[in-house]
Coordinates of C-alpha atoms in Angstrom, one line a residue:
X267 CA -2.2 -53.2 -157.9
X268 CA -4.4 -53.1 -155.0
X269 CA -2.4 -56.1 -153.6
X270 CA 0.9 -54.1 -154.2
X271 CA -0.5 -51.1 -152.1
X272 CA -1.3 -53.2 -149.0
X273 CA 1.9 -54.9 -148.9
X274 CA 3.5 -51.7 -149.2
X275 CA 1.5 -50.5 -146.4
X276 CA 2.2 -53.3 -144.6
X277 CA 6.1 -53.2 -144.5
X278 CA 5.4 -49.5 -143.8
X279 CA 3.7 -50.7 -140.4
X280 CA 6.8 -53.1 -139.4
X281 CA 9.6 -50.8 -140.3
X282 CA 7.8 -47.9 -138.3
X283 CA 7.0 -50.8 -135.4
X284 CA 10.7 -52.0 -135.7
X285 CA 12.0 -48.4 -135.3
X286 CA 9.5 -47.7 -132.3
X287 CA 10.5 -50.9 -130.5
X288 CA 14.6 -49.9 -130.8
X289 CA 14.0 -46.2 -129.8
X290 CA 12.2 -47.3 -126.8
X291 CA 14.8 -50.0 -126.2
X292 CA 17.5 -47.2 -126.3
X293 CA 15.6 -45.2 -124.4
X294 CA 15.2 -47.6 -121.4
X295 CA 18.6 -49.1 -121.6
X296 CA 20.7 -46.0 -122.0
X297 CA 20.8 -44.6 -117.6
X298 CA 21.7 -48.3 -117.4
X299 CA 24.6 -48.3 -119.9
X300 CA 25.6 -44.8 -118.6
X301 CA 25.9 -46.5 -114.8
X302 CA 27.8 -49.4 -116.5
X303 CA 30.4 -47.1 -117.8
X304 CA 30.6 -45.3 -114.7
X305 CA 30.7 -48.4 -112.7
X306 CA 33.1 -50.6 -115.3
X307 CA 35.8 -48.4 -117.2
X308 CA 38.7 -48.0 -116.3
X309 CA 42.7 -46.7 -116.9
X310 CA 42.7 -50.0 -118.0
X311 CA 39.6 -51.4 -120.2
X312 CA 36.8 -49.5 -121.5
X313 CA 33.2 -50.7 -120.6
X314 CA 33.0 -51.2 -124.5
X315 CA 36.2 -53.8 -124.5
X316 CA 34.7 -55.6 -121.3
X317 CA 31.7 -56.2 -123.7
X318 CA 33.0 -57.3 -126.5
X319 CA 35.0 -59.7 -124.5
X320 CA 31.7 -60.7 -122.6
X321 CA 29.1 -61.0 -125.3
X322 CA 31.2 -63.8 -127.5
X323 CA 32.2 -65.5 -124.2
X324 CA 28.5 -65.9 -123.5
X325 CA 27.5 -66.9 -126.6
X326 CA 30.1 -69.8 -126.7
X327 CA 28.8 -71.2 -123.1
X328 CA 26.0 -70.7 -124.0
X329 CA 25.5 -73.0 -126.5
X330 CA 28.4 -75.5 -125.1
X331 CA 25.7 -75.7 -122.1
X332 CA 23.1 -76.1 -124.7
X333 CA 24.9 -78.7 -126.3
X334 CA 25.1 -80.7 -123.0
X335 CA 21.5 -80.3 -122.4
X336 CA 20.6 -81.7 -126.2
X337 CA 23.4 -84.8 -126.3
X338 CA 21.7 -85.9 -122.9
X339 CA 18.5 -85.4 -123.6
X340 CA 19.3 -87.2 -127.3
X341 CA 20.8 -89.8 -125.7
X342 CA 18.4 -90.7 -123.2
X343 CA 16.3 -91.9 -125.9
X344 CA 18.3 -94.8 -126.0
X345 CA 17.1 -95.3 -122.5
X346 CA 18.7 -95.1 -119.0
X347 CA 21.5 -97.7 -119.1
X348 CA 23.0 -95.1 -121.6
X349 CA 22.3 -92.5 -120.1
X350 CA 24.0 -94.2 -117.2
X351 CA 26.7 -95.2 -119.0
X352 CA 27.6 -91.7 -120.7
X353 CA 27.1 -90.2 -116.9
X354 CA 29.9 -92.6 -115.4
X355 CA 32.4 -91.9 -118.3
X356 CA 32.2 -88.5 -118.5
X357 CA 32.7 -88.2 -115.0
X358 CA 36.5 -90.3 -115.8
X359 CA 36.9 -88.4 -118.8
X360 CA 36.5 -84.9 -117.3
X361 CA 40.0 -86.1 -116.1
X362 CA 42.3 -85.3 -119.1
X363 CA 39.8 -82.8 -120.3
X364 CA 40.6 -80.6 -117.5
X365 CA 43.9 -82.0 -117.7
X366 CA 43.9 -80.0 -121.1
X367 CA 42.0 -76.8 -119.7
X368 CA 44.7 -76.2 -117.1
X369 CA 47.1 -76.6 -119.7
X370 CA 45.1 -73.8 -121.9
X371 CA 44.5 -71.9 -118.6
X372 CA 48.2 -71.4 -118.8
X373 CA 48.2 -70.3 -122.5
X374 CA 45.9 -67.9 -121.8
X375 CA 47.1 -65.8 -118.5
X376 CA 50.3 -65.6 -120.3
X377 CA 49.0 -64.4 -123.3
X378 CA 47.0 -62.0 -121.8
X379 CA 49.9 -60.3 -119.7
X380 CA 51.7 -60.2 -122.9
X381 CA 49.5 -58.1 -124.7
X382 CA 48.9 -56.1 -121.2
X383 CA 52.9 -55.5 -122.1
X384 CA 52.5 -55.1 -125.8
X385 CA 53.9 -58.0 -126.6
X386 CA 52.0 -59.3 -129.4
X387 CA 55.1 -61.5 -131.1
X388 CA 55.7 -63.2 -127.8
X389 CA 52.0 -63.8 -127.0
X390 CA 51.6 -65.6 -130.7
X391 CA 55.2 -67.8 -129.6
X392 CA 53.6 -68.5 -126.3
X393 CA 50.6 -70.0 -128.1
X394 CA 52.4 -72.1 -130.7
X395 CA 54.6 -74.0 -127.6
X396 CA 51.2 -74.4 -125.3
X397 CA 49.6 -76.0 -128.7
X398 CA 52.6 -78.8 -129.1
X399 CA 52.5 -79.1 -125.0
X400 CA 48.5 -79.9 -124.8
X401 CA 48.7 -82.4 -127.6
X402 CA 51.4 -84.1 -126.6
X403 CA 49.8 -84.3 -123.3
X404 CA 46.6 -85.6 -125.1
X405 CA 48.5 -88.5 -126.8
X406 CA 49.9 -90.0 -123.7
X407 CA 46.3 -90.1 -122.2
X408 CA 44.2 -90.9 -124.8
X409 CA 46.9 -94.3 -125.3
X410 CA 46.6 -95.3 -121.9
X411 CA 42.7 -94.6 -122.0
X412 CA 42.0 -96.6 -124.7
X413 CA 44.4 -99.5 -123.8
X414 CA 43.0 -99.8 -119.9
X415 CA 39.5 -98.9 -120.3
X416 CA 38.1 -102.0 -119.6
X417 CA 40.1 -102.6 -116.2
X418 CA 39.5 -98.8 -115.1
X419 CA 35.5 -98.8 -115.5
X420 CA 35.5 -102.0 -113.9
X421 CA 37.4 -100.9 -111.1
X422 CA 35.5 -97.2 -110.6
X423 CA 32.0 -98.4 -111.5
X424 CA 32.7 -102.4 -110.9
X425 CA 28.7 -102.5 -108.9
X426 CA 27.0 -101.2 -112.0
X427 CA 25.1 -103.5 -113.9
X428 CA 26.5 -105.0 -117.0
X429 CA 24.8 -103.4 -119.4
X430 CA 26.1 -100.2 -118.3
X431 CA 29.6 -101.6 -117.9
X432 CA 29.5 -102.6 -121.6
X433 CA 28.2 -99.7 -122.7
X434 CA 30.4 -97.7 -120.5
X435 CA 34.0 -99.4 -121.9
X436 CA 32.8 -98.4 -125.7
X437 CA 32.1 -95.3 -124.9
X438 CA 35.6 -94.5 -123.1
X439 CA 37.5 -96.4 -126.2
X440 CA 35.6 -94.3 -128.5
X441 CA 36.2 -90.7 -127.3
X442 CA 40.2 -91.3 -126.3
X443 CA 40.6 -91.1 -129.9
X444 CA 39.6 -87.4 -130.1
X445 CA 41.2 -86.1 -127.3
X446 CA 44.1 -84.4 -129.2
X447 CA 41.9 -82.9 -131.3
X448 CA 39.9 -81.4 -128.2
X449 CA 43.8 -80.1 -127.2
X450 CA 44.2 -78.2 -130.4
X451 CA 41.4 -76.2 -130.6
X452 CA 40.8 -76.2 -126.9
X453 CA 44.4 -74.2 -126.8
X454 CA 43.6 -72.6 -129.7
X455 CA 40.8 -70.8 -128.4
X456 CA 42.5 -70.1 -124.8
X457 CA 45.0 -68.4 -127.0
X458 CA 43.2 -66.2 -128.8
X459 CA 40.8 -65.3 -125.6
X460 CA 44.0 -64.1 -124.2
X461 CA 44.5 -61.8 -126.6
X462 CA 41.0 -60.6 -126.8
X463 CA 39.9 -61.9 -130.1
X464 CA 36.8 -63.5 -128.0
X465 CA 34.7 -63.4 -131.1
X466 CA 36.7 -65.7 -132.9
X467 CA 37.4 -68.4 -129.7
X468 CA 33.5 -68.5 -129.6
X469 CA 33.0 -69.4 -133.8
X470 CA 35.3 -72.3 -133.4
X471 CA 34.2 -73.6 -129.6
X472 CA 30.6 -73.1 -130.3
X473 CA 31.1 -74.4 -134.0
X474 CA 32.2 -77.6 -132.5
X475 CA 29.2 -77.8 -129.8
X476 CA 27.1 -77.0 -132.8
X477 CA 28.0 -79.7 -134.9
X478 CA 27.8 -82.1 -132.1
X479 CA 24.5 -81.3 -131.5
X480 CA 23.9 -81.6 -134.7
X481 CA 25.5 -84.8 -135.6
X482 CA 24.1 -86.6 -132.5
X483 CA 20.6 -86.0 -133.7
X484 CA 21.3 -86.9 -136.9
X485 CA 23.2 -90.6 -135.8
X486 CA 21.6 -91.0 -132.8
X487 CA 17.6 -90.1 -133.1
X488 CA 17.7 -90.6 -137.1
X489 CA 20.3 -93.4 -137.8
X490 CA 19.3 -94.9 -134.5
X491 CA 23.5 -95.4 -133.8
X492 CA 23.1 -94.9 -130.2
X493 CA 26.9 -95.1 -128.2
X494 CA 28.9 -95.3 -131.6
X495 CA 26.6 -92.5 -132.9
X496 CA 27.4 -90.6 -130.3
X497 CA 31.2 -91.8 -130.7
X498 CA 31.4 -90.9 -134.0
X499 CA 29.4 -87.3 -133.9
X500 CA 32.3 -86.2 -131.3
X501 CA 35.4 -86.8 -133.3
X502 CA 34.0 -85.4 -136.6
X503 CA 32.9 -82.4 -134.8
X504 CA 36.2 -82.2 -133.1
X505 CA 38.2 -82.9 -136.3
X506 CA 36.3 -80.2 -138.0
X507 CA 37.3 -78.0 -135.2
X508 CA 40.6 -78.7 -134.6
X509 CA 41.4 -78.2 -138.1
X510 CA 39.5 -75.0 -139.0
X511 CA 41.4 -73.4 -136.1
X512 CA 45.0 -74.1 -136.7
X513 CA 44.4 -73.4 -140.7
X514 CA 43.1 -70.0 -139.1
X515 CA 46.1 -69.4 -136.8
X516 CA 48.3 -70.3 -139.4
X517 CA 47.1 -68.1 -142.5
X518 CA 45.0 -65.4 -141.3
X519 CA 46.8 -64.4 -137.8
X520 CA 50.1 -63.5 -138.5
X521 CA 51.1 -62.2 -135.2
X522 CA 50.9 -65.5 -134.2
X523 CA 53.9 -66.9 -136.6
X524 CA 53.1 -70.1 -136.3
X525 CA 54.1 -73.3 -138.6
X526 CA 54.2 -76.9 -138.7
X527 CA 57.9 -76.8 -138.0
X528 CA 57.6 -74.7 -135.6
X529 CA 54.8 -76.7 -133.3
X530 CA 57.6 -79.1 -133.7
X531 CA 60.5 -77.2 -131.6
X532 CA 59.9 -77.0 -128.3
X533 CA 60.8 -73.4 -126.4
X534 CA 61.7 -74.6 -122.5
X535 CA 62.0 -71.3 -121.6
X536 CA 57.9 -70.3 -122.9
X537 CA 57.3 -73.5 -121.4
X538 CA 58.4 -72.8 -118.1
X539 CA 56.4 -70.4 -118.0
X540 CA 53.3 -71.8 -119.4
X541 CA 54.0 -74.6 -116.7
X542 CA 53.8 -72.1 -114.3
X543 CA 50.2 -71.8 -114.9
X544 CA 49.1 -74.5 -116.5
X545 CA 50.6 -77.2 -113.9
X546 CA 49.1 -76.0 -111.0
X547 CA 46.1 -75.4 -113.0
X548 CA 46.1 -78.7 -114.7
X549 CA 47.5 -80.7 -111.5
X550 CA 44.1 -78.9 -109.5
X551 CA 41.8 -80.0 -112.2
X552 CA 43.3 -83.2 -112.2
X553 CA 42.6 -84.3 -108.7
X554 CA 39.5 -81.7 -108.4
X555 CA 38.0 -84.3 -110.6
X556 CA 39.2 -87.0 -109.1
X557 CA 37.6 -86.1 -105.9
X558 CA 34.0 -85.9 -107.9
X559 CA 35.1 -89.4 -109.8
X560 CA 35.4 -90.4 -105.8
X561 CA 31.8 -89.0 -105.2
X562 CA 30.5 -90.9 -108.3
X563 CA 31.6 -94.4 -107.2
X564 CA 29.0 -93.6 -104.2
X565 CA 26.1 -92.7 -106.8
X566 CA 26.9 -95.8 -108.6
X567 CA 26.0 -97.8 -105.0
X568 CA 22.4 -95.8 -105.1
X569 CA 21.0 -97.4 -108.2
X570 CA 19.7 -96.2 -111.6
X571 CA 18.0 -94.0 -110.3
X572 CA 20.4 -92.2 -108.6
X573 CA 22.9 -92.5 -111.6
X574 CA 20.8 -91.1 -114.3
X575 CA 19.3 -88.0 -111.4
X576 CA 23.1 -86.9 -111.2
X577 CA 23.4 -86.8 -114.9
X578 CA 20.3 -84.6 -115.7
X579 CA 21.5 -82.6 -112.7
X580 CA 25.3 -82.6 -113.7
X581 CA 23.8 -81.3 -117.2
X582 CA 21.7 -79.0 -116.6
X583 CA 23.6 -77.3 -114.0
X584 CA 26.0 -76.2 -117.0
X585 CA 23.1 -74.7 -118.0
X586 CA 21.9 -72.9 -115.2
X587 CA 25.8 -71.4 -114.6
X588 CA 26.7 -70.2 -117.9
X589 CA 26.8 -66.7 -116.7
X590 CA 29.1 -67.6 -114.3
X591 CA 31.1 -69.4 -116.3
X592 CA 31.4 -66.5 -118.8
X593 CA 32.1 -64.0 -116.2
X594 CA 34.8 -66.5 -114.9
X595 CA 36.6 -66.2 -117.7
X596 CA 36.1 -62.2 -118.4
X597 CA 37.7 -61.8 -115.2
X598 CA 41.2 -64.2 -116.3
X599 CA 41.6 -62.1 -119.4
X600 CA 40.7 -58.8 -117.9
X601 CA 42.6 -59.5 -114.4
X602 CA 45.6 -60.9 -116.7
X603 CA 45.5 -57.2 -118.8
X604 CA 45.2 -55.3 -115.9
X605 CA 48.1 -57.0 -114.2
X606 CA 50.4 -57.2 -117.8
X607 CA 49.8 -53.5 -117.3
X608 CA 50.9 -52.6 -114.1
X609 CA 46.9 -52.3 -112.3
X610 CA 47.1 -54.2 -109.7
X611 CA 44.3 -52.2 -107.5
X612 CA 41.9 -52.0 -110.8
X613 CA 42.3 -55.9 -111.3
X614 CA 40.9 -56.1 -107.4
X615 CA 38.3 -53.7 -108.0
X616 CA 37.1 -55.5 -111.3
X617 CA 36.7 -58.7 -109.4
X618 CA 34.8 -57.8 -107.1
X619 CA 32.4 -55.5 -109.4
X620 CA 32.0 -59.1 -111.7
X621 CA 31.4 -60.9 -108.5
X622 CA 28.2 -58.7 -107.8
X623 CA 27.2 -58.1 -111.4
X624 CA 27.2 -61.9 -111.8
X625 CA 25.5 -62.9 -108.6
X626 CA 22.7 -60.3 -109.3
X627 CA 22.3 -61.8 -112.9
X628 CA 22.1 -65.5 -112.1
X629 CA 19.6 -64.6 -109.6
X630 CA 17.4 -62.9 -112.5
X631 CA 18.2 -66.0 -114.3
X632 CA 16.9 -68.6 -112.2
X633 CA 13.8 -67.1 -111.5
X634 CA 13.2 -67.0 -115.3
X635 CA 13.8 -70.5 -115.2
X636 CA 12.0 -71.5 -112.3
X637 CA 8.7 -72.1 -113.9
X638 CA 10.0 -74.3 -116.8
X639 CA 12.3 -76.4 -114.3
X640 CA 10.0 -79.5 -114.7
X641 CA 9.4 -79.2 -117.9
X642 CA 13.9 -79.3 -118.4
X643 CA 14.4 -82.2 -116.2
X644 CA 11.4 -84.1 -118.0
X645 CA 13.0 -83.7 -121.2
X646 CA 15.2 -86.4 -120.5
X647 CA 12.9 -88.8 -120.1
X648 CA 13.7 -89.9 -116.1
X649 CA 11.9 -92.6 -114.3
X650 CA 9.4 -91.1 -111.8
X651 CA 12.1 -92.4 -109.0
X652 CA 14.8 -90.3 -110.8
X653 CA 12.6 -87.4 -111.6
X654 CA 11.5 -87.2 -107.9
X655 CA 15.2 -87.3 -106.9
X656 CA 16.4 -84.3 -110.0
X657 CA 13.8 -81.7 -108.4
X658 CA 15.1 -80.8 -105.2
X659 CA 18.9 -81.2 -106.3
X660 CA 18.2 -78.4 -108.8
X661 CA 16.3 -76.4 -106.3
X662 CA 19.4 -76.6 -103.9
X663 CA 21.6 -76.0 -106.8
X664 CA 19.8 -72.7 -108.1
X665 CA 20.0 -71.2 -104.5
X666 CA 23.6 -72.4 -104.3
X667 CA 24.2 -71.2 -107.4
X668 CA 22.9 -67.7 -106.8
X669 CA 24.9 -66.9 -103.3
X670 CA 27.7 -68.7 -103.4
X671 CA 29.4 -70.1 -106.5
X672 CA 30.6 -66.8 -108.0
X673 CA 32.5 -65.9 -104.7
X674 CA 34.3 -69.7 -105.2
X675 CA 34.7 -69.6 -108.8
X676 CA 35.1 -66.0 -109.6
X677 CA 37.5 -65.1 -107.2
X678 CA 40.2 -68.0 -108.3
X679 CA 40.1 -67.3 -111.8
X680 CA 41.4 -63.5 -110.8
X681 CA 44.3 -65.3 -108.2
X682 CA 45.3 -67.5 -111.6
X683 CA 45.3 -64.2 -113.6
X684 CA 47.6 -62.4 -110.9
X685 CA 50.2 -66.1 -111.4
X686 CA 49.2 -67.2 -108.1
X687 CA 48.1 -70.8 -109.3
X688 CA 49.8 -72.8 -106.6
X689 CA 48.5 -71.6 -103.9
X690 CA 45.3 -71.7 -105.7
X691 CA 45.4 -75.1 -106.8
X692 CA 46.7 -76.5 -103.6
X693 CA 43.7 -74.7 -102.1
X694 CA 40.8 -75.9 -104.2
X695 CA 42.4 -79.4 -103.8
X696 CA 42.2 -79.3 -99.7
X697 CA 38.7 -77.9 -99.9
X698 CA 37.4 -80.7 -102.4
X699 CA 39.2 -83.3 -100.7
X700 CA 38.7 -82.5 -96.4
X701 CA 35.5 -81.2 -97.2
X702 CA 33.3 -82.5 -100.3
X703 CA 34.9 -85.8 -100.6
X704 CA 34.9 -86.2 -96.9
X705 CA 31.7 -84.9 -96.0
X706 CA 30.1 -86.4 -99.0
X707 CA 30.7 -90.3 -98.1
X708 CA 29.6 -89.2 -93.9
X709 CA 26.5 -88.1 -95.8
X710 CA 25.7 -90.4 -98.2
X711 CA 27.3 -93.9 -97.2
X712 CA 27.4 -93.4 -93.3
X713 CA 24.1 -91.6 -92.9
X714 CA 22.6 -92.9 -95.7
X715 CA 20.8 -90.0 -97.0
X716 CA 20.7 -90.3 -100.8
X717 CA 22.2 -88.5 -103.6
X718 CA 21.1 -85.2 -102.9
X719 CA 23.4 -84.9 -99.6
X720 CA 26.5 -85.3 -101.8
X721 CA 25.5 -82.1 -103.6
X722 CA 24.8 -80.6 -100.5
X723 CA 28.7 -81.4 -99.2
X724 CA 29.4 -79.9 -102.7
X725 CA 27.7 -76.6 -101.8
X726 CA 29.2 -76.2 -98.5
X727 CA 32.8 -76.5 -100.0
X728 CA 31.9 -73.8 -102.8
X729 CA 31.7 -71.8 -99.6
X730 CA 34.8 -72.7 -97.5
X731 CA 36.9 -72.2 -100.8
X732 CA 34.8 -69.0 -101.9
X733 CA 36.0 -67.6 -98.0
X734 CA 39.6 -69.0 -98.1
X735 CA 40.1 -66.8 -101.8
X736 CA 38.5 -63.6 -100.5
X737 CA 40.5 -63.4 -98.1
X738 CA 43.5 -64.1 -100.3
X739 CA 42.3 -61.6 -103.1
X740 CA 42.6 -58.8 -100.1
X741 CA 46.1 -59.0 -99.8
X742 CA 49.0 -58.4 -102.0
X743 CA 50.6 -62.0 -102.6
X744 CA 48.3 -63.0 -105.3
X745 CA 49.9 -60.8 -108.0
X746 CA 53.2 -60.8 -107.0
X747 CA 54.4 -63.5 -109.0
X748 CA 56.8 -63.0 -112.2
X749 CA 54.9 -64.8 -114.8
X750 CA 56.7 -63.7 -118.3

């Protein structure tokens, strides 16, 4: 009885603590969500849709980031030559991958201007055709990926040591196979972002970074599986995915109208204007990544050491910009509304609010971080060579990060929104190329200053490009296009 009483009393104690904690938290919050609503809504979107569009966004690149940070760290376990070896392939693999994104990039600005129309039926038609476009894309690539992976790493990476090489030719046999899946619910999700079901895009793309993670620890640091492990915990994550989102499309959206015999018949007319989008899009990604592949064929002349210091950084920079990344995407779907609807001026004015919103926050967010930065980039188990080598790239990347990335990044998405994708793409390409590429090799292979000074170019093109698209975004071009 007397037992009964004090646990009584004690979930008296927590309710009453948990009720204090969320008045106070109301009461601190609530002049900054009353500035927010000032500051954010619009004729055009409420500061309630903007977050519900932001919070799922988050939480999906979020844990994709995550999930980048875990596989590497998992995988280093294996021990450098993997970690090597992964490093080098994804850097050729984030090829098609963003061969696919531009493709879904498409699928989702014209889905969004539809529904800025109230067009819901055409929207749903428009993702069914950009679904059959992607895979067949994937197909084509995957084929000659896995047939001419041995001569391709040899000629990228050809100065790595064998090992690596090896390891490096499984690994790019082994993930070709997925790649259509990775189109399905890659465009899947694109599709329903541009409608604004963000909540739902986030279950299925986190889902699948979810399962990878959990897959890889399970093959990798339990079943000791290492590359196949790794292999293998991709495409079941991706089947899972890939399936779970077209049975959802199919049965529970019925907007969308979509069938198996309809993925089948191809629209030219939805596709032209997908294409209109997603080529430039996909064409930009295409050679954007190219131009880093280029930048990776220097790191392989550096060493180990310099291979496996550009891995930790390459992943934990996806962690360090997830904000970013989420508000990139808040502004294609809100941009793309707003200019569906007729608001031009409102879709200028909400760039440049995300711009400082999200400059302001990743600041915050790297001085959280800043304390536990040693304890990140140890988790991967570097060499003291590559751990000296990983501390001052991230310190460059942070303050690069902070002032200059969301002015390059932020800005394009909203150009893409408006339909101007050529002239963005042919932009980004000439700033990657003149000046990363370009800069990059004087720096590191003339000069001879290390690894570091290609991220350096890399900075300093985030900010010709960030310049170039300001200025664009001031003018009236960008959203004159005729996209549906």
């Amino acid at each position: 009885m007397e037992s009964k009483k004090h646990r009584n009393k004690l979930h008296r104690k927590i309710r009453h603590s948990c009720i204090y904690i969320l008045h106070w938290w109301k009461h601190v919050t609530h002049p900054l969500y009353r500035w927010l609503d000032r500051y954010l809504s619009s004729e055009a979107m409420s500061l309630r849709s903007i977050w519900l569009l932001f919070v799922p966004l988050f939480a999906d690149q979020l844990l994709i980031s995550v999930g980048m940070v875990v596989n590497t760290a998992v995988i280093s376990g294996v021990g450098e030559a993997a970690v090597s070896a992964v490093s080098m392939v994804d850097s050729v693999n984030a090829l098609p991958l963003q061969l696919i994104v531009g493709i879904a990039l498409g699928c989702t600005v014209v889905v969004a201007q539809c529904v800025g129309r109230g067009d819901r039926v055409k929207a749903g038609h428009a993702a069914s055709q950009a679904i059959t476009s992607s895979v067949l894309i994937a197909i084509a690539v995957a084929a000659v990926m896995y047939i001419f992976a041995e001569p391709l790493i040899d000629l990228m990476f050809g100065d790595a040591e064998e090992k690596i090489l090896e390891l490096s030719v499984q690994y790019l046999r082994g993930i070709s196979i997925s790649l259509p899946l990775y189109a399905i619910s890659q465009t899947a999700a694109n599709a329903l972002r541009g409608i604004g079901d963000t909540k739902i895009s986030m279950l299925f793309s986190a889902g699948v970074s979810l399962l990878n993670i959990i897959f890889n620890v399970l093959f990798i640091s339990v079943m000791k599986m290492e590359i196949f492990g790794l292999i293998l915990s991709l495409l079941l994550a991706r089947l899972i995915g890939s399936t779970a989102a077209m049975i959802y499309l199919m049965k529970a959206r019925p907007e969308f109208h979509m069938t198996i015999r309809g993925l089948f018949r191809i629209d030219f007319s939805m596709q032209r204007s997908l294409m209109m989008i997603g080529f430039p899009s996909a064409s930009e990604n295409l050679f954007f990544n190219g131009g880093r592949l280029i930048c990776q064929v220097f790191i392989v002349t550096m060493g180990t050491a310099s291979i496996t210091a550009n891995a930790i950084g390459n992943s934990l920079s996806n962690f360090y910009c997830v904000f970013g990344l989420t508000f990139a995407q808040v502004v294609l779907i809100v941009c793309g509304q707003c200019i569906g609807g007729g608001h031009f001026d409102t879709a200028r004015k909400y760039l440049d609010k995300f711009i400082i919103i999200s400059s302001i926050i990743s600041i915050v967010f790297s001085l959280i971080l800043l304390p536990f930065m040693d304890w990140m980039i140890a988790a991967y188990n570097p060499s003291p060579e590559a751990f000296a080598l990983t501390k001052p790239m991230m310190l460059g990347y942070c303050t690069a990060m902070c002032f200059i990335w969301n002015i390059g990044f932020l800005t394009p998405s909203a150009l893409r929104a408006g339909g101007d994708a050529t002239f963005t793409s042919v932009m980004a390409l000439t700033t990657m190329w003149v000046v990363r590429v370009v800069l990059g090799y004087l720096l590191s292979m003339v000069f001879g200053l290390g690894v570091n000074s290609i991220w350096v170019a890399m900075y300093i093109e985030w900010l010709v490009r960030g310049i170039v698209f300001f200025i664009r975004s001031r003018g009236k071009k960008w959203y004159a296009h005729k996209v549906i």
